[in-house]
Every structure is written in C-alpha cells, then in structure tokens.
PDB file of C-alpha atoms in Angstrom:
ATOM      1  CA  UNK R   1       8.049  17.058  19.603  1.00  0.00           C
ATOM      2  CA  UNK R   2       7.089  14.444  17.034  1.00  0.00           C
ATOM      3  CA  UNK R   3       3.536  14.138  15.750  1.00  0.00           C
ATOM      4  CA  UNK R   4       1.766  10.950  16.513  1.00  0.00           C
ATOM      5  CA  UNK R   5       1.868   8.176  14.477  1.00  0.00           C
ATOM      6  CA  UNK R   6      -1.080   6.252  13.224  1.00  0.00           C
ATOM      7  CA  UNK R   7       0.730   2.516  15.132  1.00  0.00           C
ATOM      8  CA  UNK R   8      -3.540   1.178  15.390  1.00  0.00           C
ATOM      9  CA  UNK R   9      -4.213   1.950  11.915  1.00  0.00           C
ATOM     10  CA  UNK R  10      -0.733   0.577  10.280  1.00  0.00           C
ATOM     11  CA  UNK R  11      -1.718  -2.513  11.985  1.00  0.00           C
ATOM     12  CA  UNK R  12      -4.918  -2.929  11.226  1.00  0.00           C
ATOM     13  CA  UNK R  13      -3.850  -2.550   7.502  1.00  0.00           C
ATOM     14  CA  UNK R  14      -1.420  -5.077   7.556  1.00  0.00           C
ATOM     15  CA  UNK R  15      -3.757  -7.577   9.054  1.00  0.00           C
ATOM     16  CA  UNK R  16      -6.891  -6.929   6.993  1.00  0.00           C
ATOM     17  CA  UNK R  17      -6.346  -9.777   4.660  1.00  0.00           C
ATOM     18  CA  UNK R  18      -5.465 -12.467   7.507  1.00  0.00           C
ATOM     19  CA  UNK R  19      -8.084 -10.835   9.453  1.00  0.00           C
ATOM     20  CA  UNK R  20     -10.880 -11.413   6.806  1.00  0.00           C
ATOM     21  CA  UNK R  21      -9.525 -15.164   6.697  1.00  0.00           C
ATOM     22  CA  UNK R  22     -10.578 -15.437  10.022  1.00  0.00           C
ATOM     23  CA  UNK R  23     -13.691 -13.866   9.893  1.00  0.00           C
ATOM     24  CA  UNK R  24     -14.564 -15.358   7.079  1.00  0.00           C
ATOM     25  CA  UNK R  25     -14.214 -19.380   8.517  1.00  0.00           C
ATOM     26  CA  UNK R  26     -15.665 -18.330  11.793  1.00  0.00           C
ATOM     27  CA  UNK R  27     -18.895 -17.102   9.841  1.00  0.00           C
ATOM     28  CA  UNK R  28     -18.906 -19.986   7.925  1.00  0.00           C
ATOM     29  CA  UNK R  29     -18.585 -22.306  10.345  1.00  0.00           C
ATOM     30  CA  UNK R  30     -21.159 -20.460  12.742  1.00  0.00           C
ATOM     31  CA  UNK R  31     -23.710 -19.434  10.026  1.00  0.00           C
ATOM     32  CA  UNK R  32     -23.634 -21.864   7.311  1.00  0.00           C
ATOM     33  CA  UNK R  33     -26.037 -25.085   7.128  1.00  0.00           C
ATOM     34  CA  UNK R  34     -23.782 -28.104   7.431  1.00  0.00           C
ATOM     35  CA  UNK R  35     -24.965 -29.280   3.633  1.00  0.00           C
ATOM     36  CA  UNK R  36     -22.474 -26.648   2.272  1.00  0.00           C
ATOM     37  CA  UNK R  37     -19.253 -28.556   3.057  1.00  0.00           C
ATOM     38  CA  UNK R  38     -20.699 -30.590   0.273  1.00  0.00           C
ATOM     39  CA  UNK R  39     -21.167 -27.481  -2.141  1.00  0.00           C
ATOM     40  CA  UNK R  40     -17.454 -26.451  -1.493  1.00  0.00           C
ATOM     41  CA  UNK R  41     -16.753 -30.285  -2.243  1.00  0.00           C
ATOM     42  CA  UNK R  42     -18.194 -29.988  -5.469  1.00  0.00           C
ATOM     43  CA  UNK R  43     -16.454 -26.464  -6.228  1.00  0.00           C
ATOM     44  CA  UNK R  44     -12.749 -27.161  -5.295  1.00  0.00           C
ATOM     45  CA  UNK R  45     -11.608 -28.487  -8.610  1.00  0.00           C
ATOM     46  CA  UNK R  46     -13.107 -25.547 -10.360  1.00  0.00           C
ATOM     47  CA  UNK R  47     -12.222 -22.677  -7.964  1.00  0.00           C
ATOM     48  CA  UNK R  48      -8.527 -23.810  -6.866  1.00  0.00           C
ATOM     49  CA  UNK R  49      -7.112 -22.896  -9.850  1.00  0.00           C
ATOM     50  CA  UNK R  50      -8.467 -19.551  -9.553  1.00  0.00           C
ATOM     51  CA  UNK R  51      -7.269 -19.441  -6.358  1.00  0.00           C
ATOM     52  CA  UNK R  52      -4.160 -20.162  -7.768  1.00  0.00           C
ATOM     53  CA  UNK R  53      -4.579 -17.136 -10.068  1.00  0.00           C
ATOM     54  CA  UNK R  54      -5.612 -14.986  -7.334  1.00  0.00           C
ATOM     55  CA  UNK R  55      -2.634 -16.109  -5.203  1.00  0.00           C
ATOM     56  CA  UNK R  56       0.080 -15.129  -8.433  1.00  0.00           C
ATOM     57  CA  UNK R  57      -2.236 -12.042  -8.764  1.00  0.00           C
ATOM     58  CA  UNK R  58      -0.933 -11.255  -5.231  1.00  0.00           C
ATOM     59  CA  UNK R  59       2.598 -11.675  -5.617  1.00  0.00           C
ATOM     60  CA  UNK R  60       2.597  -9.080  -8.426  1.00  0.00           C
ATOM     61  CA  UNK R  61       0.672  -7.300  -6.524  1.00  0.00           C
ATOM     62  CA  UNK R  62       2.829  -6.915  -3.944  1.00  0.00           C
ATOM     63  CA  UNK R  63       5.770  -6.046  -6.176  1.00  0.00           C
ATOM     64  CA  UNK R  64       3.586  -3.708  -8.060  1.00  0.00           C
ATOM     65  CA  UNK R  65       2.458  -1.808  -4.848  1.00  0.00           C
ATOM     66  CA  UNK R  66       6.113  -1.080  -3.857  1.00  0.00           C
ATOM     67  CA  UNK R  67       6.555   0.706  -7.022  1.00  0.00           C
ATOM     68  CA  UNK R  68       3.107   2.439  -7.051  1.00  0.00           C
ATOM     69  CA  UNK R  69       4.159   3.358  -3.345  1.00  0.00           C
ATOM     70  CA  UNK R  70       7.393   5.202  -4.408  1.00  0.00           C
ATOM     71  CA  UNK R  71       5.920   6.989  -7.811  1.00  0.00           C
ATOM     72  CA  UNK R  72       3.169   8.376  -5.998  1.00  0.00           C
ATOM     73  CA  UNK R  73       4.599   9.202  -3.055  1.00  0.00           C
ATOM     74  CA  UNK R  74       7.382  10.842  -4.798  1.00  0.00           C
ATOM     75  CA  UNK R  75       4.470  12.972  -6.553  1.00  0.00           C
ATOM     76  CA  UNK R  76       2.920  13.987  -3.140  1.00  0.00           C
ATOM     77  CA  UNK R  77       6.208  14.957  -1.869  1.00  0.00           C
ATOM     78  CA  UNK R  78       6.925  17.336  -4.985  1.00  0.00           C
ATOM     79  CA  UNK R  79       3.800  18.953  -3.762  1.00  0.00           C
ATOM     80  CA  UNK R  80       4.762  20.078   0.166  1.00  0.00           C
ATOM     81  CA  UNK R  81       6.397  23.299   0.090  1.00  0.00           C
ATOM     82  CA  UNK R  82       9.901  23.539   1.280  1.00  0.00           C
ATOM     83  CA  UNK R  83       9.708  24.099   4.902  1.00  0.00           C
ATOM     84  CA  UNK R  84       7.831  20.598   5.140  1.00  0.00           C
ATOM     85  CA  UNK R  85       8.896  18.756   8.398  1.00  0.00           C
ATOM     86  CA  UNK R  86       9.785  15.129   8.878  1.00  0.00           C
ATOM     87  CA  UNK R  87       6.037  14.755   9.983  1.00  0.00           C
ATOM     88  CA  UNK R  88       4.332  16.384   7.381  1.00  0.00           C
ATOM     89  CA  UNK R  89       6.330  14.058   4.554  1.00  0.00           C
ATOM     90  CA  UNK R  90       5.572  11.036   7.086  1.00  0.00           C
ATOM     91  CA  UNK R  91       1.481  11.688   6.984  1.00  0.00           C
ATOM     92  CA  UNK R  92       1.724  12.486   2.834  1.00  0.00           C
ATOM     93  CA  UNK R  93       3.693   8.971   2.291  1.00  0.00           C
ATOM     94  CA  UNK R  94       1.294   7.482   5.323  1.00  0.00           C
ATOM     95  CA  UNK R  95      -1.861   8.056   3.212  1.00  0.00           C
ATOM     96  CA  UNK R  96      -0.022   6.850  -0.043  1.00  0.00           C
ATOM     97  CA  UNK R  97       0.890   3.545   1.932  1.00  0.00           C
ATOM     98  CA  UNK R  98      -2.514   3.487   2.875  1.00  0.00           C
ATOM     99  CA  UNK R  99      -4.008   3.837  -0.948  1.00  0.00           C
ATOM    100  CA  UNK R 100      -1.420   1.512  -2.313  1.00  0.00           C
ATOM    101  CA  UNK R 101      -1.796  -1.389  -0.008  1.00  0.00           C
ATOM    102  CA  UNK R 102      -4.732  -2.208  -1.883  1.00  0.00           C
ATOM    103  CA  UNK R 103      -2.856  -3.568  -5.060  1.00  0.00           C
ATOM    104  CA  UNK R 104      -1.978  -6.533  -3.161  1.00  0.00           C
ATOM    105  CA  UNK R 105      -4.949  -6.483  -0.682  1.00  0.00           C
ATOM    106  CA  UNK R 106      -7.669  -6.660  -3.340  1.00  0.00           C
ATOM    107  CA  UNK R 107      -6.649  -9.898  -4.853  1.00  0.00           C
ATOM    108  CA  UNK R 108      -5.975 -11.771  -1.282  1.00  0.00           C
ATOM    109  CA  UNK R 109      -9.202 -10.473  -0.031  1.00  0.00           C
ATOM    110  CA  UNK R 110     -10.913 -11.889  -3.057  1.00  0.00           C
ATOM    111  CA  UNK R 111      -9.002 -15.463  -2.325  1.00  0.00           C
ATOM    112  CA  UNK R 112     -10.809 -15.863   0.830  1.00  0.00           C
ATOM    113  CA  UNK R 113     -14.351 -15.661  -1.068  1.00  0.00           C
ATOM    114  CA  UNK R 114     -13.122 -18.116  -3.026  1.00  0.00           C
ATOM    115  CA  UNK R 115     -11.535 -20.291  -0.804  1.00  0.00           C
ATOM    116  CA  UNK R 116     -15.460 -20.039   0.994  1.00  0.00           C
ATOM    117  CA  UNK R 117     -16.712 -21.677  -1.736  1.00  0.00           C
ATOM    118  CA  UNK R 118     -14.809 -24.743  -1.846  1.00  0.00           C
ATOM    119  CA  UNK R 119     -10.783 -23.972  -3.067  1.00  0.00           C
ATOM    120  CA  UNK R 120      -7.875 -25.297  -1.481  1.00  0.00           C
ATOM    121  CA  UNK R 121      -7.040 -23.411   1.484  1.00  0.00           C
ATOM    122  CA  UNK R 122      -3.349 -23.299   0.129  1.00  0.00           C
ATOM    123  CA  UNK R 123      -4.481 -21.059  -2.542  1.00  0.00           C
ATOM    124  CA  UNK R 124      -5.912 -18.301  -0.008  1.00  0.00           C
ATOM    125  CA  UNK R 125      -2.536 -19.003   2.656  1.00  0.00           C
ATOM    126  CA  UNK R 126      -0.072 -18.376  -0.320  1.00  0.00           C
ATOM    127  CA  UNK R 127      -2.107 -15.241  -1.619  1.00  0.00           C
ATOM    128  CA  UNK R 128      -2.428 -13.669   2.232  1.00  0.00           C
ATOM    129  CA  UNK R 129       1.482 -14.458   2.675  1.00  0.00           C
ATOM    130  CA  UNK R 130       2.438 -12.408  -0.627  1.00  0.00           C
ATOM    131  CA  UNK R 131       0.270  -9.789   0.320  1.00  0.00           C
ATOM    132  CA  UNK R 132       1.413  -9.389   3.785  1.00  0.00           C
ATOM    133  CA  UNK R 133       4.816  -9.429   2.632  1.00  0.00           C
ATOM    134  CA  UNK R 134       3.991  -6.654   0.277  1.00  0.00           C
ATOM    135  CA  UNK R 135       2.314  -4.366   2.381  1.00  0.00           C
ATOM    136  CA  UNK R 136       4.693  -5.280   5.473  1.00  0.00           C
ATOM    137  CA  UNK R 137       7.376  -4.038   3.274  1.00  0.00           C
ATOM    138  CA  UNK R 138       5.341  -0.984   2.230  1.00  0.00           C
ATOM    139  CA  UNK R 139       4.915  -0.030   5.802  1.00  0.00           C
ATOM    140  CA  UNK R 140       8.601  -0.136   6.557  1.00  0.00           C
ATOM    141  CA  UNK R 141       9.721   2.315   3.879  1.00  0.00           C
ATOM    142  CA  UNK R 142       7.264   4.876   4.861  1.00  0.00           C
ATOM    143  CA  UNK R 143       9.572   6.155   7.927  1.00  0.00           C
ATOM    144  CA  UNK R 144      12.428   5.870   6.004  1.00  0.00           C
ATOM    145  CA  UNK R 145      11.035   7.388   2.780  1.00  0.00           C
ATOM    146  CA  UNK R 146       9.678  10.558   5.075  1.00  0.00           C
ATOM    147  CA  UNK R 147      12.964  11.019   6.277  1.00  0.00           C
ATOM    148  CA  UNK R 148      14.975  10.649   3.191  1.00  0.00           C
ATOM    149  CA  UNK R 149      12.549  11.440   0.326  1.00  0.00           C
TER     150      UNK R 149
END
C-alpha cells in the first residue's frame, strides 16, 4: 500500500502567493484609513517599476527553481540507500519541492507589499502568474522524478 501523500500541503504551496494577494487587499481594504488610496497614488510611479523588477525576478525564478529542484533532489536521492521505495524517493523530492518553491515565491510575495503601497496591480498579477507556473511545474515532476530518479 502506498504512503499518503501530502495533496493539503502541495496545495497550499502552490497558492501561497495568490493567497497572500488576497489577504493582503482584504486587509487593506478592511484596516486601512481611506487617506491611503492617496499615499499609493503618490507611490505608483516610483514602485511600478519595481514591481516590474520583482515580476522579471519571478520569471527567473521560476526557471531557476526547476533547476535547483532537480540538482538537489538528485543529491538527496544519492543519499537513500538502495532498497529505497517509490515512497521514500517521493517524500525526499517532496521536501526539496517544498524548499525550492521559494526561489520563485520570495519575489511574488514581495510584489504584493509593493503593489500595497501604490504599484500597478499588473506588476503583482504577472509576478504571481510566473511563480505559479514555476512551482505548478515543480509540483508535477515530483511524482514523476520519485518514480524515475
């Protein structure tokens, strides 16, 4: 019989940065004094093009993580004796996928601070799609990868 797999946390992974998107316009429109949609006003000329940044930052990301994903996991496999099953490979690439998600994550996150303080929403949008696309593709080589190292 198979060992479980972790379906609540693969999910939650792949949407923590549109998550935090959410979470981070419902807070600011339920906390924040009305006087700060004329802060972010003031901000979006300066902050969009880091947005911008943060949203390229992503898309390398994203490419970056799928090779981080394979080095490392490679190294973890080298590590599992012989007589590792299917499931022990699957949890050793699982946690990889999990540490590696963060190349793209991190900069897509940070896009939705900025985008709080006044940048184009465009900017945070394009940075969450690369980095779901990266870490959606991360999460379907890790069944494939346990299986076929």
């Amino acid at each position: 019989m198979a060992a479980k797999r972790p379906r609540a946390v693969l999910w939650l992974t792949i949407l923590a940065a549109p998550g935090a998107l959410v979470v981070e316009t419902a807070l600011r429109k339920l906390i924040f004094p009305p006087e700060f949609d004329e802060v972010r006003a003031f901000l979006e000329p300066m902050l969009t093009p880091v947005g911008w940044g943060l949203a390229a930052v992503a898309a390398m990301g994203a490419a970056l993580g799928l090779v981080v994903q394979r080095r490392v996991a490679l190294k973890r496999l080298a590590r599992l004796p012989d007589a590792a099953t299917v499931d022990d490979r699957y949890r050793e690439i699982f946690a990889v996928f999990l540490l590696t998600t963060a190349v793209p994550q991190i900069p897509a996150l940070l896009s939705t601070f900025v985008f709080m303080f006044g940048a184009s929403v465009w900017t945070v949008i394009a940075a969450i799609a690369f980095c779901s696309v990266g870490v959606v593709a991360q999460a379907l080589r890790v069944p494939a990868m346990a299986e076929n190292p």
